[in-house]
Short mmCIF file of C-alpha atoms in Angstrom, two decimals:
data_model
loop_
_atom_site.label_atom_id
_atom_site.label_comp_id
_atom_site.label_asym_id
_atom_site.label_seq_id
_atom_site.Cartn_x
_atom_site.Cartn_y
_atom_site.Cartn_z
CA UNK A 105 39.87 44.17 -19.15
CA UNK A 106 39.82 40.88 -17.22
CA UNK A 107 42.19 40.58 -14.31
CA UNK A 108 44.60 37.68 -14.50
CA UNK A 109 44.86 35.22 -11.61
CA UNK A 110 48.34 36.48 -10.86
CA UNK A 111 47.25 40.03 -10.56
CA UNK A 112 44.25 39.04 -8.48
CA UNK A 113 46.57 37.21 -6.04
CA UNK A 114 48.77 40.24 -5.76
CA UNK A 115 45.85 42.57 -5.11
CA UNK A 116 44.31 40.25 -2.51
CA UNK A 117 47.61 39.79 -0.64
CA UNK A 118 49.04 43.25 -0.99
CA UNK A 119 49.01 43.79 2.78
CA UNK A 120 51.61 40.97 3.24
CA UNK A 121 53.98 42.32 0.55
CA UNK A 122 56.38 45.18 1.29
CA UNK A 123 56.64 48.26 -0.87
CA UNK A 124 59.61 47.03 -2.91
CA UNK A 125 57.80 43.77 -3.87
CA UNK A 126 54.66 45.72 -4.83
CA UNK A 127 56.69 48.12 -6.94
CA UNK A 128 58.48 45.22 -8.64
CA UNK A 129 55.17 43.43 -9.38
CA UNK A 130 53.58 46.60 -10.67
CA UNK A 131 56.50 47.11 -13.03
CA UNK A 132 56.23 43.52 -14.18
CA UNK A 133 52.50 43.75 -14.91
CA UNK A 134 52.90 47.14 -16.67
CA UNK A 135 55.59 45.71 -18.95
CA UNK A 136 53.62 42.59 -19.65
CA UNK A 137 50.52 44.49 -20.72
CA UNK A 138 52.44 47.03 -22.79
CA UNK A 139 53.34 44.59 -25.54
CA UNK A 140 52.53 46.42 -28.79
CA UNK A 141 50.06 44.79 -31.10
CA UNK A 142 51.15 43.76 -34.54
CA UNK A 143 50.17 46.17 -37.29
CA UNK A 144 48.28 44.62 -40.20
CA UNK A 145 49.26 47.22 -42.78
CA UNK A 146 51.80 49.96 -43.16
CA UNK A 147 49.03 51.87 -44.91
CA UNK A 148 45.45 50.83 -45.49
CA UNK A 149 45.10 49.56 -49.04
CA UNK A 150 42.31 52.06 -49.75
CA UNK A 151 44.60 54.94 -48.95
CA UNK A 152 47.49 53.54 -50.96
CA UNK A 153 45.59 54.46 -54.13
CA UNK A 154 45.54 58.24 -53.69
CA UNK A 155 45.46 58.63 -57.46
CA UNK A 156 41.79 57.51 -57.32
CA UNK A 157 40.78 60.26 -54.85
CA UNK A 158 38.89 63.50 -55.49
CA UNK A 159 42.01 65.71 -55.67
CA UNK A 160 43.69 63.71 -58.39
CA UNK A 161 40.54 63.17 -60.41
CA UNK A 162 38.40 66.26 -59.77
CA UNK A 163 40.89 69.05 -59.29
CA UNK A 164 42.29 68.95 -62.89
CA UNK A 165 38.82 69.02 -64.29
CA UNK A 166 37.91 72.01 -62.09
CA UNK A 167 41.03 73.89 -63.20
CA UNK A 168 39.97 73.78 -66.83
CA UNK A 169 39.81 77.31 -68.13
CA UNK A 170 36.15 77.23 -69.12
CA UNK A 171 33.10 78.91 -67.67
CA UNK A 172 31.74 75.54 -66.58
CA UNK A 173 35.00 74.66 -64.89
CA UNK A 174 35.08 78.00 -63.04
CA UNK A 175 31.44 77.55 -61.92
CA UNK A 176 32.07 74.05 -60.73
CA UNK A 177 35.25 75.10 -58.97
CA UNK A 178 33.16 77.62 -57.01
CA UNK A 179 30.54 74.96 -56.24
CA UNK A 180 33.24 72.61 -54.97
CA UNK A 181 35.40 74.96 -52.90
CA UNK A 182 33.13 77.99 -52.41
CA UNK A 183 35.68 80.34 -53.95
CA UNK A 184 36.81 81.43 -57.37
CA UNK A 185 39.99 79.89 -58.86
CA UNK A 186 41.74 83.27 -58.66
CA UNK A 187 41.05 83.43 -54.92
CA UNK A 188 42.30 79.86 -54.52
CA UNK A 189 45.49 80.78 -56.44
CA UNK A 190 45.99 83.92 -54.30
CA UNK A 191 45.69 82.00 -51.04
CA UNK A 192 47.91 79.19 -52.37
CA UNK A 193 50.55 81.73 -53.44
CA UNK A 194 50.59 83.24 -49.95
CA UNK A 195 50.74 79.95 -47.97
CA UNK A 196 52.60 77.67 -50.36
CA UNK A 197 56.00 78.03 -48.71
CA UNK A 198 54.46 77.17 -45.29
CA UNK A 199 52.83 74.00 -46.65
CA UNK A 200 55.70 72.52 -48.64
CA UNK A 201 57.36 69.40 -47.38
CA UNK A 202 60.18 67.48 -49.02
CA UNK A 203 60.62 63.82 -48.27
CA UNK A 204 62.58 61.13 -49.98
CA UNK A 205 60.81 58.51 -47.87
CA UNK A 206 57.43 58.77 -49.60
CA UNK A 207 55.40 61.13 -51.71
CA UNK A 208 54.34 64.06 -49.53
CA UNK A 209 51.11 66.05 -49.97
CA UNK A 210 51.44 69.00 -52.30
CA UNK A 211 50.41 72.47 -51.08
CA UNK A 212 47.59 72.40 -53.65
CA UNK A 213 46.32 69.12 -52.20
CA UNK A 214 46.54 70.45 -48.69
CA UNK A 215 44.64 73.63 -49.49
CA UNK A 216 42.03 71.69 -51.53
CA UNK A 217 41.50 69.24 -48.64
CA UNK A 218 41.15 72.05 -46.13
CA UNK A 219 38.74 74.03 -48.26
CA UNK A 220 36.63 70.91 -48.91
CA UNK A 221 36.43 70.33 -45.15
CA UNK A 222 35.64 73.98 -44.30
CA UNK A 223 33.27 74.75 -47.16
CA UNK A 224 31.04 71.64 -46.87
CA UNK A 225 31.25 70.86 -43.17
CA UNK A 226 32.02 67.23 -43.85
CA UNK A 227 33.63 65.10 -41.18
CA UNK A 228 37.12 63.76 -41.46
CA UNK A 229 35.69 60.26 -41.75
CA UNK A 230 33.48 61.10 -44.69
CA UNK A 231 36.22 62.99 -46.46
CA UNK A 232 38.67 60.10 -46.10
CA UNK A 233 36.60 58.04 -48.52
CA UNK A 234 36.40 60.83 -51.10
CA UNK A 235 40.00 62.02 -50.91
CA UNK A 236 41.53 58.63 -50.21
CA UNK A 237 43.44 59.94 -47.25
CA UNK A 238 43.27 58.71 -43.68
CA UNK A 239 41.27 60.79 -41.19
CA UNK A 240 44.48 61.31 -39.22
CA UNK A 241 46.16 62.77 -42.28
CA UNK A 242 43.14 65.00 -43.04
CA UNK A 243 43.13 66.22 -39.47
CA UNK A 244 46.83 67.14 -39.59
CA UNK A 245 46.48 68.74 -43.07
CA UNK A 246 43.48 70.83 -42.00
CA UNK A 247 45.17 71.99 -38.78
CA UNK A 248 48.48 72.83 -40.48
CA UNK A 249 46.78 74.62 -43.38
CA UNK A 250 44.42 76.61 -41.22
CA UNK A 251 47.39 77.66 -39.05
CA UNK A 252 49.34 78.76 -42.10
CA UNK A 253 46.36 80.73 -43.45
CA UNK A 254 45.90 82.37 -40.11
CA UNK A 255 49.55 83.25 -39.75
CA UNK A 256 50.01 84.60 -43.26
CA UNK A 257 46.71 86.31 -44.01
CA UNK A 258 45.97 87.67 -40.55
CA UNK A 259 45.74 91.44 -40.58
CA UNK A 260 48.27 92.91 -38.13
CA UNK A 261 46.73 94.48 -35.09
CA UNK A 262 49.57 96.84 -34.33
CA UNK A 263 51.04 99.28 -36.85
CA UNK A 264 54.56 98.22 -35.86
CA UNK A 265 53.87 94.66 -37.07
CA UNK A 266 53.18 95.73 -40.63
CA UNK A 267 55.79 95.17 -43.29
CA UNK A 268 57.59 98.41 -44.19
CA UNK A 269 56.15 99.66 -40.91
CA UNK A 270 57.89 103.04 -41.04
CA UNK A 271 56.35 103.96 -44.42
CA UNK A 272 52.97 102.68 -43.44
CA UNK A 273 53.09 104.49 -40.12
CA UNK A 274 54.10 107.72 -41.86
CA UNK A 275 51.26 107.40 -44.36
CA UNK A 276 48.75 106.61 -41.65
CA UNK A 277 49.93 109.55 -39.54
CA UNK A 278 49.78 111.89 -42.54
CA UNK A 279 46.39 110.57 -43.57
CA UNK A 280 44.97 110.93 -40.06
CA UNK A 281 46.41 114.43 -39.88
CA UNK A 282 44.73 115.39 -43.18
CA UNK A 283 41.45 113.88 -42.03
CA UNK A 284 41.49 115.74 -38.73
CA UNK A 285 42.44 119.06 -40.37
#
């Protein structure tokens, strides 16, 4: 970044300025350089046409209830449709967002995007062209979805964390007693 003549003068003559003047000039230059640049688009035109992306075009074809559809579903997401539905059912409530401002991403789209990223090892930049989503959106979707999967599907490490912990603990105690006997 080139230094302006004004700033060069201030830096060269800083020993003759007192602390208040230096602080005032530093504030002036920080405000002058912090002018935000004008955005060209609210949303890039390529991403405005999400209907053209992989999820809107490919996902319905993969969900067809045929042997070819199931095989291609596995090729695309590296899991069976029943497994996808199971995971979706578990994390759907964590991924739902309701907005009247603009159309939000559906839980199916979030899970599809995350599984495409994880199963194929593609970068956010390469996925943005296929899915017609910005790499920032893909990054947020993948992080949120992975966190939801982790929170919901993680096996508890302590017996007291399990749902219906008393019954589970009783069964485990009884089972371990029977095994030891």
